[in-house]
Structures are given as C-alpha cells and as structure tokens.
Amino acid sequence: SSELTQDPAVSVALGQTVRITCQGDSLRRYSASWYQQKPGRAPILVIYDKNNRPSGIPDRFSGSTSGNTASLTITGAQAEDEADYYCNSRDGSNNHRKIFGSGTKVTVL
Amino acid sequence: EVQLVESGGGLVQPGRSLRLSCAASGFTFDDYAMHWVRQAPGKGLEWVSSISWDSGSIDYADSVKGRFTISRDNAKNSLYLQMNSLRAEDTGLYYCAKDNYNSGSSSSTFRDWGQGTLVTVSS
C-alpha cells in the first residue's frame, strides 16, 4: 500500500506563517484532505480537494499540491491553531482504500 | 446540524467480538457514504472501513479485512461495525465519519466526525 509522510513536528511564532507538508506517490493522482485534531477532540476537516475550505474554517488555512507533495499553509497562525494536523488521500495502489499521513504537531510559540 | 454518536465500545478479551454503532442525524443519511476511522492511544489516525450509500461498495483496511464487517441501516440512520477475533492492536478510539459528498459513493474526504467510542482489547 501507499504511504503519506509528514514531518512529526513544526513550530511557528504567533502571527507568522507555517507550511505543513505531506509526501506520497498517491498525491500525484488523488487530491489531499487535511484535518486538525486538538487533544481529546475529534478531527475537523480544514481543507479538501487541494484547496477548498468547509464553512467555518478561517481563510488563514490554505492548501496546495505540487507533484507528490501536498501542503497546508497557515498564514498568520493563532494560538488556537496549535494542534495535530493529518493529511489523507486515496491509496495510490488501491483507490478503494484510504490512507492517512502520520501527523504533524504544530506548536504556536 | 450533523450529529454522529458512536456507541458499543468497551473492554473485551482478545479473540472476542464487539459491535459498534453510530447513530446519525441532521442530514439525509442515505445520500452519503460512511466510514470508520480509529486512533490507537497516542497514535495517528487509521482508516478502517467505508460503505457506500446502498451498501453496494464496501472496503476494508488490510489490518481488519476478514475480521471486521461494516454495515448500515438507512431506515434507522445507523452505521455499524462488527468486530470479530479482536486483537490487542485493535485497541483505540473508533470514530464514525460522514463522507464529504452527497453522491453516495465513498471518497477520501471525511466531512463530519463523531466523538468516538473507545475499544480496549485486553485480557
């Protein structure tokens, strides 16, 4: 099966910009979605189909894809953005399956 | 407002069975595919299974194939996960999730999530 690789942790100063990446061969064929998860809470969808935001998600969240890498960018990070972020997509070797990245812990300093 | 409420979790011995349920409300249930996603303690998210609106398309992760069975009852707005031959590595929080699209087919985008039900497999 395919894999999605994420950096384990990144930090960002309050108000600055942070980019979280997700790498995998499946991203050449299938779009990525991104989820935010805070401790003890269920995940929340923040970006889908590369760069679409569900209603209620602030526009400081944006997504992009280039080649085998999808990115989630937080422009002007806020304290409440501190969370784990997961990417996911279809499995490139079997598109009936879904896969998640290992997650990135974002710390807002 | 979409609501997904999971139930049925608990402590179970290895090799035994458990059936999870997810009660859905706030949307037209049979317009959407549904999914189960789990999270082991302190670990990341793992997709478990998906089912199309009419149960005509069902998929499983390799880690549960042959042991778990997903099903749905559109008349009851409910999703189920029958888990047999449970193993210690099945321990985790099990989330029910609604697909993002009302096509009825399974995508990889999970729009709404329940709060999860905890499954602990231990002797």
CSV table of C-alpha atoms in Angstrom, one decimal:
chain,number,residue,atom,x,y,z
A,1,SER,CA,0.0,0.0,0.0
A,2,SER,CA,1.0,3.6,-0.4
A,3,GLU,CA,2.2,5.9,2.4
A,4,LEU,CA,1.9,9.6,3.2
A,5,THR,CA,4.9,11.1,5.0
A,6,GLN,CA,4.6,14.1,7.3
A,7,ASP,CA,7.2,15.8,9.5
A,8,PRO,CA,6.5,14.9,13.1
A,9,ALA,CA,6.5,18.5,14.5
A,10,VAL,CA,6.9,22.1,13.4
A,11,SER,CA,6.7,25.3,15.4
A,12,VAL,CA,5.6,28.8,14.4
A,13,ALA,CA,5.7,32.2,16.1
A,14,LEU,CA,2.3,33.7,16.8
A,15,GLY,CA,1.1,35.6,13.7
A,16,GLN,CA,3.7,34.1,11.4
A,17,THR,CA,3.2,31.6,8.5
A,18,VAL,CA,3.8,27.8,8.7
A,19,ARG,CA,3.7,25.2,6.0
A,20,ILE,CA,3.0,21.6,6.7
A,21,THR,CA,3.9,19.1,4.0
A,22,CYS,CA,2.6,15.6,3.1
A,23,GLN,CA,4.5,13.5,0.6
A,24,GLY,CA,3.4,10.4,-1.2
A,25,ASP,CA,3.0,8.9,-4.7
A,26,SER,CA,-0.7,8.7,-4.3
A,27,LEU,CA,-0.8,12.5,-4.3
A,28,ARG,CA,0.2,12.5,-8.0
A,29,ARG,CA,-3.2,11.0,-8.8
A,30,TYR,CA,-5.5,11.9,-5.9
A,31,SER,CA,-6.2,15.1,-4.0
A,32,ALA,CA,-5.3,15.5,-0.4
A,33,SER,CA,-7.6,16.5,2.5
A,34,TRP,CA,-6.3,18.0,5.8
A,35,TYR,CA,-7.7,17.5,9.3
A,36,GLN,CA,-7.0,19.4,12.5
A,37,GLN,CA,-7.1,17.5,15.8
A,38,LYS,CA,-6.8,19.1,19.2
A,39,PRO,CA,-6.1,16.9,22.3
A,40,GLY,CA,-9.1,14.9,23.4
A,41,ARG,CA,-11.2,16.1,20.4
A,42,ALA,CA,-12.4,14.6,17.2
A,43,PRO,CA,-10.6,15.6,14.0
A,44,ILE,CA,-12.0,18.5,12.0
A,45,LEU,CA,-11.8,18.8,8.2
A,46,VAL,CA,-10.0,22.0,7.3
A,47,ILE,CA,-9.0,21.6,3.6
A,48,TYR,CA,-10.3,19.2,0.9
A,49,ASP,CA,-9.7,18.8,-2.9
A,50,LYS,CA,-6.4,20.5,-2.6
A,51,ASN,CA,-7.6,24.0,-1.5
A,52,ASN,CA,-11.3,24.1,-0.5
A,53,ARG,CA,-12.3,25.1,3.0
A,54,PRO,CA,-15.5,23.8,4.7
A,55,SER,CA,-17.7,26.6,6.0
A,56,GLY,CA,-16.5,27.9,9.3
A,57,ILE,CA,-12.8,27.3,8.6
A,58,PRO,CA,-10.8,30.5,8.7
A,59,ASP,CA,-9.3,31.7,5.4
A,60,ARG,CA,-5.8,31.7,7.0
A,61,PHE,CA,-5.9,27.9,6.2
A,62,SER,CA,-5.0,27.1,2.6
A,63,GLY,CA,-3.8,24.1,0.6
A,64,SER,CA,-1.8,23.3,-2.4
A,65,THR,CA,-0.2,20.4,-4.2
A,66,SER,CA,2.8,20.1,-6.4
A,67,GLY,CA,3.9,16.7,-7.8
A,68,ASN,CA,3.8,14.2,-4.9
A,69,THR,CA,3.6,16.8,-2.2
A,70,ALA,CA,0.6,18.4,-0.6
A,71,SER,CA,0.9,21.4,1.7
A,72,LEU,CA,-1.2,23.0,4.3
A,73,THR,CA,-0.3,26.6,5.0
A,74,ILE,CA,-1.5,28.6,8.0
A,75,THR,CA,-1.0,32.3,7.3
A,76,GLY,CA,-0.9,34.3,10.5
A,77,ALA,CA,-1.0,31.4,12.9
A,78,GLN,CA,-3.1,31.9,16.0
A,79,ALA,CA,-2.8,30.3,19.4
A,80,GLU,CA,-5.9,28.2,18.7
A,81,ASP,CA,-4.2,26.6,15.7
A,82,GLU,CA,-1.9,24.6,17.9
A,83,ALA,CA,-2.9,21.0,17.2
A,84,ASP,CA,-2.1,17.9,15.3
A,85,TYR,CA,-2.6,18.0,11.5
A,86,TYR,CA,-3.2,15.0,9.3
A,87,CYS,CA,-3.3,14.7,5.6
A,88,ASN,CA,-5.1,11.9,3.8
A,89,SER,CA,-6.0,10.7,0.3
A,90,ARG,CA,-6.9,7.6,-1.6
A,91,ASP,CA,-4.3,4.8,-1.6
A,92,GLY,CA,-2.5,5.0,-4.9
A,93,SER,CA,-2.1,1.2,-5.2
A,94,ASN,CA,-5.7,0.5,-4.4
A,95,ASN,CA,-8.0,3.5,-4.8
A,96,HIS,CA,-10.8,1.9,-2.8
A,97,ARG,CA,-8.6,2.2,0.3
A,98,LYS,CA,-7.8,5.5,2.1
A,99,ILE,CA,-4.6,6.4,3.8
A,100,PHE,CA,-3.6,9.0,6.4
A,101,GLY,CA,-0.3,10.7,7.0
A,102,SER,CA,1.4,10.2,10.3
A,103,GLY,CA,0.5,13.6,11.5
A,104,THR,CA,2.3,16.9,12.3
A,105,LYS,CA,2.3,18.5,15.7
A,106,VAL,CA,2.1,22.3,15.2
A,107,THR,CA,3.2,24.4,18.2
A,108,VAL,CA,2.5,28.1,18.2
A,109,LEU,CA,5.1,30.0,20.2
B,1,GLU,CA,-26.6,20.2,12.5
B,2,VAL,CA,-24.9,16.9,11.7
B,3,GLN,CA,-24.6,14.6,14.6
B,4,LEU,CA,-22.8,11.3,14.8
B,5,VAL,CA,-23.0,9.4,18.0
B,6,GLU,CA,-20.9,6.2,18.4
B,7,SER,CA,-21.6,3.6,21.0
B,8,GLY,CA,-20.8,0.0,21.8
B,9,GLY,CA,-17.2,0.3,22.8
B,10,GLY,CA,-15.8,-1.3,25.9
B,11,LEU,CA,-13.2,-3.7,27.4
B,12,VAL,CA,-13.1,-7.1,25.6
B,13,GLN,CA,-10.8,-10.0,25.8
B,14,PRO,CA,-8.6,-11.0,22.8
B,15,GLY,CA,-10.4,-13.2,20.4
B,16,ARG,CA,-13.8,-11.9,21.4
B,17,SER,CA,-16.3,-9.8,19.4
B,18,LEU,CA,-17.8,-6.3,19.7
B,19,ARG,CA,-20.3,-4.4,17.7
B,20,LEU,CA,-20.1,-0.7,17.3
B,21,SER,CA,-23.0,1.5,16.3
B,22,CYS,CA,-23.2,5.1,15.0
B,23,ALA,CA,-26.5,7.0,15.2
B,24,ALA,CA,-26.7,9.7,12.6
B,25,SER,CA,-28.9,12.8,12.4
B,26,GLY,CA,-29.1,16.2,10.9
B,27,PHE,CA,-28.6,15.1,7.3
B,28,THR,CA,-30.1,12.7,4.7
B,29,PHE,CA,-28.3,9.6,5.8
B,30,ASP,CA,-28.8,7.6,2.6
B,31,ASP,CA,-27.2,10.3,0.4
B,32,TYR,CA,-23.8,9.7,1.9
B,33,ALA,CA,-21.1,7.1,2.1
B,34,MET,CA,-19.9,6.5,5.7
B,35,HIS,CA,-16.6,5.5,7.2
B,36,TRP,CA,-14.9,4.1,10.3
B,37,VAL,CA,-11.6,5.6,11.4
B,38,ARG,CA,-9.7,4.6,14.5
B,39,GLN,CA,-6.9,6.0,16.6
B,40,ALA,CA,-4.7,3.9,18.9
B,41,PRO,CA,-3.8,5.7,22.2
B,42,GLY,CA,-1.2,8.4,21.5
B,43,LYS,CA,-1.1,7.5,17.8
B,44,GLY,CA,-2.3,8.8,14.5
B,45,LEU,CA,-5.5,8.2,12.5
B,46,GLU,CA,-6.1,5.0,10.7
B,47,TRP,CA,-8.8,4.4,8.2
B,48,VAL,CA,-10.7,1.2,8.9
B,49,SER,CA,-13.6,0.8,6.5
B,50,SER,CA,-16.0,2.5,4.2
B,51,ILE,CA,-19.5,1.8,2.9
B,52,SER,CA,-21.4,3.4,0.1
B,53,TRP,CA,-25.0,4.7,0.5
B,54,ASP,CA,-26.6,1.5,-0.7
B,55,SER,CA,-24.0,-0.9,0.8
B,56,GLY,CA,-23.1,-1.9,-2.7
B,57,SER,CA,-19.4,-0.9,-2.3
B,58,ILE,CA,-17.6,-1.8,0.9
B,59,ASP,CA,-13.8,-1.6,1.6
B,60,TYR,CA,-11.6,-2.5,4.5
B,61,ALA,CA,-8.1,-1.8,5.6
B,62,ASP,CA,-5.8,-4.9,5.3
B,63,SER,CA,-5.4,-4.9,9.1
B,64,VAL,CA,-9.1,-5.7,9.7
B,65,LYS,CA,-10.1,-7.5,6.5
B,66,GLY,CA,-11.7,-10.8,7.2
B,67,ARG,CA,-12.4,-9.9,10.9
B,68,PHE,CA,-14.5,-6.7,10.7
B,69,THR,CA,-17.8,-6.2,8.9
B,70,ILE,CA,-19.2,-2.8,8.2
B,71,SER,CA,-22.9,-2.4,7.6
B,72,ARG,CA,-25.6,0.3,7.6
B,73,ASP,CA,-29.4,0.5,8.1
B,74,ASN,CA,-30.7,3.5,6.2
B,75,ALA,CA,-34.2,3.1,7.7
B,76,LYS,CA,-32.6,3.6,11.1
B,77,ASN,CA,-30.0,6.2,10.1
B,78,SER,CA,-27.4,3.9,11.6
B,79,LEU,CA,-23.9,2.6,10.8
B,80,TYR,CA,-22.3,-0.4,12.3
B,81,LEU,CA,-19.0,-2.2,12.7
B,82,GLN,CA,-19.0,-5.8,13.7
B,83,MET,CA,-15.5,-6.6,15.1
B,84,ASN,CA,-14.6,-10.3,15.5
B,85,SER,CA,-11.4,-12.0,16.6
B,86,LEU,CA,-10.2,-8.8,18.3
B,87,ARG,CA,-6.6,-8.3,19.0
B,88,ALA,CA,-4.7,-6.0,21.3
B,89,GLU,CA,-3.6,-3.9,18.4
B,90,ASP,CA,-7.3,-3.1,17.7
B,91,THR,CA,-7.4,-1.0,20.9
B,92,GLY,CA,-8.3,2.6,20.2
B,93,LEU,CA,-10.9,5.2,19.8
B,94,TYR,CA,-13.2,4.4,16.9
B,95,TYR,CA,-14.7,7.3,15.0
B,96,CYS,CA,-17.7,7.2,12.7
B,97,ALA,CA,-17.3,9.8,9.9
B,98,LYS,CA,-19.6,11.1,7.1
B,99,ASP,CA,-18.4,11.5,3.6
B,100,ASN,CA,-18.0,15.0,2.2
B,101,TYR,CA,-20.0,14.4,-0.9
B,102,ASN,CA,-23.7,13.5,-1.3
B,103,SER,CA,-23.0,11.3,-4.3
B,104,GLY,CA,-23.4,8.3,-2.1
B,105,SER,CA,-20.0,6.9,-3.3
B,106,SER,CA,-17.1,6.7,-0.9
B,107,SER,CA,-14.4,9.4,-1.2
B,108,SER,CA,-11.4,10.0,0.9
B,109,THR,CA,-12.7,13.2,2.5
B,110,PHE,CA,-14.4,12.8,5.8
B,111,ARG,CA,-16.5,15.9,6.5
B,112,ASP,CA,-18.1,15.2,9.9
B,113,TRP,CA,-16.9,13.1,12.8
B,114,GLY,CA,-18.4,11.7,15.9
B,115,GLN,CA,-16.7,11.9,19.3
B,116,GLY,CA,-15.6,8.3,19.1
B,117,THR,CA,-16.2,5.1,21.2
B,118,LEU,CA,-13.2,3.5,23.0
B,119,VAL,CA,-12.4,-0.1,22.4
B,120,THR,CA,-9.9,-1.8,24.7
B,121,VAL,CA,-8.8,-5.3,23.9
B,122,SER,CA,-7.0,-6.8,26.9
B,123,SER,CA,-7.1,-9.9,29.0
